[in-house]
JSON list of C-alpha atoms in Angstrom, two decimals:
[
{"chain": "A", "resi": 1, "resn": "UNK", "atom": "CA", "xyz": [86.15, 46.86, 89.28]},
{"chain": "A", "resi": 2, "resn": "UNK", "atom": "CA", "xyz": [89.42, 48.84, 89.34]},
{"chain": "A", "resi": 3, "resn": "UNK", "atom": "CA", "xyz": [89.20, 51.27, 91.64]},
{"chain": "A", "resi": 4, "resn": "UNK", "atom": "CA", "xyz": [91.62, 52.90, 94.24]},
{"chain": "A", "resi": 5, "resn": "UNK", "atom": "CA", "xyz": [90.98, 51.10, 97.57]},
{"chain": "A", "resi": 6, "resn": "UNK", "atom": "CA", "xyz": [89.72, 48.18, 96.50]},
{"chain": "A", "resi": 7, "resn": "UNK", "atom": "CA", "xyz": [91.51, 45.02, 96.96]},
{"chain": "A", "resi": 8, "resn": "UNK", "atom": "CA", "xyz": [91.78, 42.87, 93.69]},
{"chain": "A", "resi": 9, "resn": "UNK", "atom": "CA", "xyz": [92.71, 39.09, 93.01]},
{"chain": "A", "resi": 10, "resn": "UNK", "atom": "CA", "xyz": [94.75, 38.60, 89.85]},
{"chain": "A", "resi": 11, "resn": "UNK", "atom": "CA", "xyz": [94.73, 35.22, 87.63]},
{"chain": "A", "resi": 12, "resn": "UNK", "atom": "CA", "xyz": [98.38, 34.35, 89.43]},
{"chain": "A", "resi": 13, "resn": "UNK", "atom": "CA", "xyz": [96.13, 34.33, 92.85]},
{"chain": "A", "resi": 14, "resn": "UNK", "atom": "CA", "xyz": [97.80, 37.22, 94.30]},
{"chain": "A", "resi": 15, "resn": "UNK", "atom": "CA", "xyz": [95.91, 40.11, 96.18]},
{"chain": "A", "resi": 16, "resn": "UNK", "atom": "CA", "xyz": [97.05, 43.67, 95.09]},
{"chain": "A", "resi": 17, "resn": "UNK", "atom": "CA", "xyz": [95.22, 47.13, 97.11]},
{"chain": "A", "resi": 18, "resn": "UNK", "atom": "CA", "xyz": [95.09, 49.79, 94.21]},
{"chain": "A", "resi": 19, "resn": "UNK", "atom": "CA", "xyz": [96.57, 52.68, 96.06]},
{"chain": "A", "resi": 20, "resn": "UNK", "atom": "CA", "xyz": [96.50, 55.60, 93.46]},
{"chain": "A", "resi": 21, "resn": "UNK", "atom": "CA", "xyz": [95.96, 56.42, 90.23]},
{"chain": "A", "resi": 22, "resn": "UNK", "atom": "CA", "xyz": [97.18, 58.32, 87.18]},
{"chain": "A", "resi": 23, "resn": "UNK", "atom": "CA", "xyz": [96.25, 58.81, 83.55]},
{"chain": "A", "resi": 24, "resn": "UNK", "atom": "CA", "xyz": [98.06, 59.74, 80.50]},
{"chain": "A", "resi": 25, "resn": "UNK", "atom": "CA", "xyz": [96.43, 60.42, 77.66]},
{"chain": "A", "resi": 26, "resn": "UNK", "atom": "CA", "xyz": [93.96, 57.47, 77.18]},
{"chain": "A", "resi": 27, "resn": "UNK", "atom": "CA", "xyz": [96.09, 55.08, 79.33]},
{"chain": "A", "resi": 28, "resn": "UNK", "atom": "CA", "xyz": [95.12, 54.65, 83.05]},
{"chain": "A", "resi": 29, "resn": "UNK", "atom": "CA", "xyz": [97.99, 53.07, 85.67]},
{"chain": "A", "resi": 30, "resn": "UNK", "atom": "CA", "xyz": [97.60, 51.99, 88.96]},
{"chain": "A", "resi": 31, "resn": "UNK", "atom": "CA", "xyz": [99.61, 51.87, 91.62]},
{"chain": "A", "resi": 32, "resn": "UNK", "atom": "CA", "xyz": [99.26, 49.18, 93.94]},
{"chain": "A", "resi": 33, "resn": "UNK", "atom": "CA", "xyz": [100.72, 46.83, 96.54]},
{"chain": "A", "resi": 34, "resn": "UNK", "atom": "CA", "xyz": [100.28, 43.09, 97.68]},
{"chain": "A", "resi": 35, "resn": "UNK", "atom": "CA", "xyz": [98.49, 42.20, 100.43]},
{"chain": "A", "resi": 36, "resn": "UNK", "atom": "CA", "xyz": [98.37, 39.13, 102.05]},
{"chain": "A", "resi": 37, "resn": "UNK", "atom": "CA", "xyz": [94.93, 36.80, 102.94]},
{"chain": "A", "resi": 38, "resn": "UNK", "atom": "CA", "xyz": [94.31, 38.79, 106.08]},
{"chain": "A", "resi": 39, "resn": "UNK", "atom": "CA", "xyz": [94.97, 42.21, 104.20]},
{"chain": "A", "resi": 40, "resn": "UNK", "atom": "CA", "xyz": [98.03, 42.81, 105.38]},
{"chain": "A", "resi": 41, "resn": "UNK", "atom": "CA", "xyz": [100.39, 44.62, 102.67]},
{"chain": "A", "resi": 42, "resn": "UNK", "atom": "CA", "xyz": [103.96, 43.51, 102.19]},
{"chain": "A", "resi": 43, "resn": "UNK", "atom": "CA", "xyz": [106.91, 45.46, 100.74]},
{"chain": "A", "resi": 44, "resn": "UNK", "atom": "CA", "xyz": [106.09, 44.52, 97.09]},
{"chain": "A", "resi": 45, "resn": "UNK", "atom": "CA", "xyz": [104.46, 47.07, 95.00]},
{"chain": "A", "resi": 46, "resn": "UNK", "atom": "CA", "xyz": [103.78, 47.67, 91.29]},
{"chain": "A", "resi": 47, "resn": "UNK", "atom": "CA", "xyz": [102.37, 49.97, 88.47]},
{"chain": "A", "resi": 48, "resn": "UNK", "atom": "CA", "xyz": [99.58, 48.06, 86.18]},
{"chain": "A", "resi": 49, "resn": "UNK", "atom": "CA", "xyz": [98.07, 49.52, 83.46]},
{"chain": "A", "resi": 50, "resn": "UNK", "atom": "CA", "xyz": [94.28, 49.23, 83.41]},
{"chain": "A", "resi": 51, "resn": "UNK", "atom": "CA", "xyz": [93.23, 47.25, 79.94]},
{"chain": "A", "resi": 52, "resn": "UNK", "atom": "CA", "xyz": [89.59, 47.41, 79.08]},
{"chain": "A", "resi": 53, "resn": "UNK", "atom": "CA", "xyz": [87.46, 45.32, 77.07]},
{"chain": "A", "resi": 54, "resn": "UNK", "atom": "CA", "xyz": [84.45, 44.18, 75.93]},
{"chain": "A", "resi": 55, "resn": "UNK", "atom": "CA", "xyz": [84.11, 41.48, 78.66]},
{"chain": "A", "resi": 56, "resn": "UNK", "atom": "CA", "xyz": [85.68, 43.43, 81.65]},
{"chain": "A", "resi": 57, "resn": "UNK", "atom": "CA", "xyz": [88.56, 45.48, 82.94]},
{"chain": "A", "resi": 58, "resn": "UNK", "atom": "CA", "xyz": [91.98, 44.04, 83.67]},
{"chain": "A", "resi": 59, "resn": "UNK", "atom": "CA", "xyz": [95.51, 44.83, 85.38]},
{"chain": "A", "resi": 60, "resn": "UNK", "atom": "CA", "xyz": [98.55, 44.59, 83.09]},
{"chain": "A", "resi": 61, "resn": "UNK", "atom": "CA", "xyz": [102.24, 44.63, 84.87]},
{"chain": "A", "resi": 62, "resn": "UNK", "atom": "CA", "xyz": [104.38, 47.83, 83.36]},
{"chain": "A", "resi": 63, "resn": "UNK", "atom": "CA", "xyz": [107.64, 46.13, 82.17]},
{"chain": "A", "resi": 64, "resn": "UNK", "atom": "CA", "xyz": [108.60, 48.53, 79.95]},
{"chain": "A", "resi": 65, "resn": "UNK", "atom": "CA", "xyz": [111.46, 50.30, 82.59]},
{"chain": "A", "resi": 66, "resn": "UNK", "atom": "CA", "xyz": [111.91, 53.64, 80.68]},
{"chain": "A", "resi": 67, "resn": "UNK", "atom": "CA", "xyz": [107.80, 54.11, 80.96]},
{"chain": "A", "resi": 68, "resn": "UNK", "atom": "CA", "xyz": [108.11, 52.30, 84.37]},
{"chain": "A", "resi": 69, "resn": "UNK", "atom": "CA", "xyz": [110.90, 54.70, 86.56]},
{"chain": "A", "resi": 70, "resn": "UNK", "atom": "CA", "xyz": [108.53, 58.23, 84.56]},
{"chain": "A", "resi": 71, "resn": "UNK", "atom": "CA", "xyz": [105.02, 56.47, 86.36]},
{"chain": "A", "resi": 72, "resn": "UNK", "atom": "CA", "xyz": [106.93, 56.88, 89.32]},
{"chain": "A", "resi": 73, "resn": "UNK", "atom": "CA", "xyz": [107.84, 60.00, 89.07]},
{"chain": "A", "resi": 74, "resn": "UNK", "atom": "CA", "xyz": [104.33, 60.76, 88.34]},
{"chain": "A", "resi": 75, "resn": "UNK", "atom": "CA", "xyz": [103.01, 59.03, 91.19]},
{"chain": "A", "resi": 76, "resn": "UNK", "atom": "CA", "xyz": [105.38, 60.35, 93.73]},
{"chain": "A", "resi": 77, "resn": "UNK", "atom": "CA", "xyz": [104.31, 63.61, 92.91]},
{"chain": "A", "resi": 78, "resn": "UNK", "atom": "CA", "xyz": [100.41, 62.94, 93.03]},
{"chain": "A", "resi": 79, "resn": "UNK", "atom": "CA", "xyz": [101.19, 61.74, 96.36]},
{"chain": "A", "resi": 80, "resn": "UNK", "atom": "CA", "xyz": [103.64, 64.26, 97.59]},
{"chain": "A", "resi": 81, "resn": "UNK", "atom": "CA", "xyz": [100.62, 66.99, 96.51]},
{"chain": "A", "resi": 82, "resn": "UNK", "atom": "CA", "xyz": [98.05, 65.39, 98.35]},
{"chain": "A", "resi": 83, "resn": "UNK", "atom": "CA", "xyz": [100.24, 64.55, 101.61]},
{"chain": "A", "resi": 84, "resn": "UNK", "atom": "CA", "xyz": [101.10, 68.94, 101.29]},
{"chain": "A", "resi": 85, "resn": "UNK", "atom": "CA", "xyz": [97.19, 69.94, 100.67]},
{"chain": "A", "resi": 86, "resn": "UNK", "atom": "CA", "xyz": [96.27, 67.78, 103.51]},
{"chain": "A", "resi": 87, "resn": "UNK", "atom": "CA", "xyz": [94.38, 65.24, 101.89]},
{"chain": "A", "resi": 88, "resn": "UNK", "atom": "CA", "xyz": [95.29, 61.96, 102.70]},
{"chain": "A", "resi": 89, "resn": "UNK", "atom": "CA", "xyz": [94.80, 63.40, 106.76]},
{"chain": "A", "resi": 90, "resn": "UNK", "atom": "CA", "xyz": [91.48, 64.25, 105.58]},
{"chain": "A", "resi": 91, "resn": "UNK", "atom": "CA", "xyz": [91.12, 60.75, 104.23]},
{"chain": "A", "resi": 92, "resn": "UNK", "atom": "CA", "xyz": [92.44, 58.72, 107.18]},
{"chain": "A", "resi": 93, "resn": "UNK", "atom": "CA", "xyz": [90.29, 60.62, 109.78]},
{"chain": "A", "resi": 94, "resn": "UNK", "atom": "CA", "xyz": [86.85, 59.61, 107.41]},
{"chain": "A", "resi": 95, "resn": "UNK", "atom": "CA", "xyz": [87.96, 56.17, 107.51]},
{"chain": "A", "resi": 96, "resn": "UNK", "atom": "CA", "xyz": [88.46, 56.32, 111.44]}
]
């Protein structure tokens, strides 16, 4: 299931935690980075698009780098909102 904070496996065998989220229009992108077998993440994040379908959801890379470098934008300022408003605080301490 694509959701933020889960860890998922894709067919390549890598591990990716979905870290936030953004929509546009109909189109939902993640952002996520990979983590290693124990969990631990590593310096190598992406954007994936989520794809549904009749037999399940899937994660498809952003290559497109005009559509790319404006997710970013988008996500840095989802996050830059909730680190001001105090949320991810709030989010860390429940997970404490």
């Amino acid at each position: 299931m694509i959701e933020i904070g889960n860890i998922v496996t894709l067919e390549n065998h890598k591990d990716y935690l979905l870290l936030e989220d953004v929509s546009l229009g109909e189109r939902k992108f993640v952002y996520a980075v990979r983590v290693l077998e124990d969990e631990t993440p590593t310096n190598e994040y992406i954007i994936f698009e989520c794809v549904y379908a009749p037999d399940g959801e899937y994660l498809k890379d952003v290559n497109n780098k005009e559509e790319y470098d404006a997710l970013i934008a988008l996500f840095k300022d989802k996050i830059s909102n909730k680190i001001i408003s105090g949320e991810y605080e709030d989010m860390v301490q429940q997970g404490e």
